[in-house]
Amino acid sequence: GAVVSQHPSWVICKSGTSVKIECRSLDFQATTMFWYRQFPKQSLMLMATSNEGSKATYEQGVEKDKFLINHASLTLSTLTVTSAHPEDSSFYICSANSGRVQETQYFGPGTRLLVL
Amino acid sequence: GQNIDQPTEMTATEGAIVQINCTYQTSGFNGLFWYQQHAGEAPTFLSYNVLDGLEEKGRFSSFLSRSKGYSYLLLKELQMKDSASYLCAVRGGNRDDKIIFGKGTRLHILP
């Protein structure tokens, strides 16, 4: 299947700092990538849809000025958590459409963020 | 609005068969997915149904009825490693449309 990578896999930071998470599609081009957040024992909540060459589409209740998304190329999307606070501590996962027949989404391995 | 329902938890015995049901109400439909997620890991793709009927892939099968807004995931010959959360997810009307996830079913396998 298609491969999606995320970097870093783990981040621990102080409250008030900004954290950038990268999502890359390694063996295919992704015009659309998705960013999810998952709190412990809860399901994935879609935060935003990242579109190459245009602005991201945010889900209701997600602050676009706090969670900055940049889809710089067909293989890279970044999520920046600005002025992170402890309540932003979560598991952030990106995914991308493979563009193949099954049209499924392939997920990156996730980034665990801990804000102290 | 969009709604995806599945049981919160299920328990089954090693070697047995278990069926995890999912019902959905969404605006538009372009495929239903099942994912497996182990604790602390990202989801992994299991199956995709866009037409009515049964899709079989090894020990796992997935069924879809679009008219009933219903799907199930069938796991046969359960193994301890099958203990995980199983996520039902539905994509809306466009090929590049977002996928909305249900809350997941935590499956516990007993020896």
Coordinates of C-alpha atoms in Angstrom, one line a residue:
Chain A
G1 CA 0.0 0.0 0.0
A2 CA 0.9 3.7 -0.2
V3 CA 3.3 5.1 2.4
V4 CA 2.7 8.2 4.4
S5 CA 5.3 9.4 6.9
Q6 CA 5.1 11.9 9.7
H7 CA 7.8 13.8 11.6
P8 CA 8.4 14.0 14.4
S9 CA 6.8 11.0 16.0
W10 CA 7.1 12.5 19.5
V11 CA 7.1 16.1 20.7
I12 CA 7.4 17.5 24.2
C13 CA 7.3 21.3 24.5
K14 CA 6.7 24.1 26.9
S15 CA 3.4 25.9 27.0
G16 CA 3.4 28.9 24.6
T17 CA 5.7 27.4 22.1
S18 CA 4.8 26.5 18.5
V19 CA 5.2 23.0 17.1
K20 CA 5.4 22.0 13.4
I21 CA 4.4 18.5 12.3
E22 CA 5.2 17.3 8.7
C23 CA 3.3 14.8 6.7
R24 CA 4.7 13.3 3.6
S25 CA 3.4 11.0 1.0
L26 CA 6.5 8.9 0.0
D27 CA 5.5 7.0 -3.1
F28 CA 2.6 8.9 -4.5
Q29 CA 1.3 12.5 -5.0
A30 CA -1.5 13.7 -2.8
T31 CA -3.5 16.7 -3.8
T32 CA -5.5 16.3 -0.7
M33 CA -4.3 15.5 2.8
F34 CA -6.2 15.3 6.0
W35 CA -5.3 16.2 9.6
Y36 CA -6.9 14.4 12.5
R37 CA -6.6 14.6 16.3
Q38 CA -7.3 11.8 18.7
F39 CA -7.6 12.1 22.4
P40 CA -7.1 9.0 24.6
K41 CA -9.8 6.3 24.1
Q42 CA -11.7 8.5 21.6
S43 CA -12.1 8.3 17.9
L44 CA -10.3 10.3 15.2
M45 CA -11.7 13.8 14.8
L46 CA -11.1 15.5 11.5
M47 CA -9.5 18.9 12.0
A48 CA -9.0 20.1 8.5
T49 CA -8.6 19.2 4.8
S50 CA -5.3 20.3 3.3
N51 CA -5.4 21.2 -0.4
E52 CA -2.2 21.6 -2.4
G53 CA -1.9 25.2 -3.7
S54 CA -4.9 26.5 -1.8
K55 CA -6.2 27.3 1.7
A56 CA -7.1 24.5 4.0
T57 CA -10.7 23.8 4.9
Y58 CA -11.2 23.6 8.6
E59 CA -13.9 21.7 10.5
Q60 CA -16.3 23.5 12.7
G61 CA -14.8 24.4 16.0
V62 CA -11.2 24.2 14.9
E63 CA -9.3 27.5 15.1
K64 CA -7.6 28.1 11.9
D65 CA -5.3 30.7 13.4
K66 CA -4.1 28.3 16.0
F67 CA -3.7 25.3 13.7
L68 CA -1.9 26.5 10.7
I69 CA -1.8 24.2 7.7
N70 CA 0.4 24.6 4.6
H71 CA 0.3 22.2 1.7
A72 CA 3.5 23.3 0.0
S73 CA 3.7 20.5 -2.6
L74 CA 2.0 17.4 -3.8
T75 CA 3.9 15.3 -1.2
L76 CA 4.1 17.6 1.8
S77 CA 1.6 19.1 4.2
T78 CA 2.6 20.7 7.5
L79 CA 0.5 21.4 10.6
T80 CA 1.8 24.1 13.0
V81 CA 0.2 24.2 16.5
T82 CA 0.8 27.8 17.5
S83 CA 1.2 28.9 21.1
A84 CA 0.5 25.3 22.3
H85 CA -1.2 24.8 25.7
P86 CA -1.6 21.6 27.7
E87 CA -5.1 21.0 26.3
D88 CA -3.5 20.7 22.9
S89 CA -1.7 17.6 24.0
S90 CA -3.0 14.8 21.8
F91 CA -2.2 12.3 19.0
Y92 CA -2.1 14.1 15.6
I93 CA -2.5 11.9 12.5
C94 CA -2.4 12.9 8.9
S95 CA -3.7 10.9 6.0
A96 CA -3.7 11.2 2.2
N97 CA -5.7 9.8 -0.7
S98 CA -3.6 7.4 -2.7
G99 CA -5.3 8.1 -5.9
R100 CA -5.5 4.4 -6.7
V101 CA -8.5 2.3 -7.5
Q102 CA -9.7 1.8 -4.0
E103 CA -9.4 5.4 -3.2
T104 CA -8.7 4.8 0.4
Q105 CA -6.9 7.0 2.8
Y106 CA -3.5 5.9 4.1
F107 CA -2.5 7.2 7.5
G108 CA 0.8 8.4 8.7
P109 CA 2.1 6.9 11.9
G110 CA 1.0 9.8 14.0
T111 CA 2.7 12.5 16.2
R112 CA 2.2 12.4 19.9
L113 CA 2.3 16.0 21.3
L114 CA 2.8 16.7 25.0
V115 CA 2.6 20.3 26.1
L116 CA 3.9 20.9 29.6
Chain B
G1 CA -26.1 16.0 9.7
Q2 CA -23.8 13.1 9.6
N3 CA -23.9 10.2 12.1
I4 CA -22.0 6.9 12.3
D5 CA -23.0 4.4 15.0
Q6 CA -21.1 1.3 16.1
P7 CA -21.0 -0.5 19.5
T8 CA -18.5 0.8 22.0
E9 CA -17.1 -2.5 23.1
M10 CA -17.3 -6.2 22.3
T11 CA -15.8 -9.3 23.7
A12 CA -15.1 -12.5 21.9
T13 CA -13.1 -15.7 22.4
E14 CA -10.0 -16.8 20.5
G15 CA -10.8 -18.9 17.5
A16 CA -14.4 -17.7 17.3
I17 CA -16.2 -15.4 14.9
V18 CA -17.3 -11.8 15.7
Q19 CA -19.4 -9.4 13.7
I20 CA -19.1 -5.6 14.3
N21 CA -22.0 -3.6 13.0
C22 CA -22.1 0.0 11.8
T23 CA -25.0 2.1 10.7
Y24 CA -24.6 5.5 9.1
Q25 CA -26.6 8.5 8.0
T26 CA -24.6 10.9 5.8
S27 CA -25.1 13.5 3.1
G28 CA -23.9 11.7 0.1
F29 CA -22.0 8.4 0.0
N30 CA -18.9 7.4 -1.8
G31 CA -17.6 4.5 0.1
L32 CA -17.4 2.9 3.5
F33 CA -14.1 1.9 5.2
W34 CA -13.1 -0.3 8.0
Y35 CA -9.8 0.4 9.8
Q36 CA -8.0 -1.4 12.6
Q37 CA -6.3 0.6 15.3
H38 CA -4.1 -0.8 18.1
A39 CA -3.6 1.4 21.1
G40 CA -1.1 4.1 20.5
E41 CA -0.8 3.5 16.8
A42 CA -2.3 5.0 13.7
P43 CA -5.2 3.2 11.9
T44 CA -4.5 0.6 9.3
F45 CA -6.8 0.0 6.3
L46 CA -8.8 -3.2 6.4
S47 CA -11.5 -2.9 3.8
Y48 CA -13.5 -0.7 1.4
N49 CA -17.1 -1.1 0.2
V50 CA -18.8 1.1 -2.3
L51 CA -21.3 -1.3 -3.8
D52 CA -23.7 -3.5 -2.0
G53 CA -22.5 -6.9 -1.0
L54 CA -19.7 -8.8 0.7
E55 CA -16.0 -8.2 0.3
E56 CA -13.8 -11.0 1.6
K57 CA -10.1 -10.6 2.4
G58 CA -8.6 -13.5 4.3
R59 CA -10.1 -13.7 7.8
F60 CA -11.8 -10.4 7.4
S61 CA -15.0 -9.7 5.5
S62 CA -17.0 -6.5 5.1
F63 CA -20.6 -6.2 4.0
L64 CA -22.5 -3.1 2.8
S65 CA -26.2 -2.3 2.3
R66 CA -26.5 1.2 1.0
S67 CA -30.3 1.2 1.1
K68 CA -30.2 0.4 4.8
G69 CA -27.2 2.5 5.6
Y70 CA -25.6 -0.5 7.2
S71 CA -22.3 -2.3 7.2
Y72 CA -20.6 -5.0 9.2
L73 CA -17.1 -6.3 9.6
L74 CA -16.8 -10.0 10.2
L75 CA -13.7 -11.4 11.8
K76 CA -13.1 -15.2 11.6
E77 CA -10.7 -17.4 13.5
L78 CA -10.0 -14.7 16.0
Q79 CA -6.5 -14.3 17.3
M80 CA -5.2 -12.5 20.3
K81 CA -3.6 -9.9 18.1
D82 CA -7.0 -9.0 16.8
S83 CA -7.6 -7.2 20.1
A84 CA -7.9 -3.6 18.9
S85 CA -10.3 -0.8 18.0
Y86 CA -12.2 -1.1 14.8
L87 CA -13.3 2.1 13.1
C88 CA -16.1 2.4 10.7
A89 CA -15.7 5.4 8.4
V90 CA -17.8 6.9 5.5
R91 CA -16.8 9.2 2.7
G92 CA -19.2 11.8 1.4
G93 CA -20.3 12.5 -2.2
N94 CA -16.9 13.4 -3.9
R95 CA -13.9 11.2 -4.5
D96 CA -11.7 13.6 -2.6
D97 CA -14.2 14.3 0.1
K98 CA -13.4 13.9 3.7
I99 CA -13.9 10.6 5.5
I100 CA -15.8 10.8 8.8
F101 CA -15.1 8.2 11.4
G102 CA -17.3 6.5 13.9
K103 CA -16.2 6.3 17.5
G104 CA -14.8 2.9 17.1
T105 CA -15.5 -0.5 18.6
R106 CA -13.0 -1.8 21.1
L107 CA -12.7 -5.6 20.6
H108 CA -11.4 -7.7 23.5
I109 CA -10.3 -11.2 22.7
L110 CA -10.3 -13.7 25.5
P111 CA -8.1 -16.9 25.5

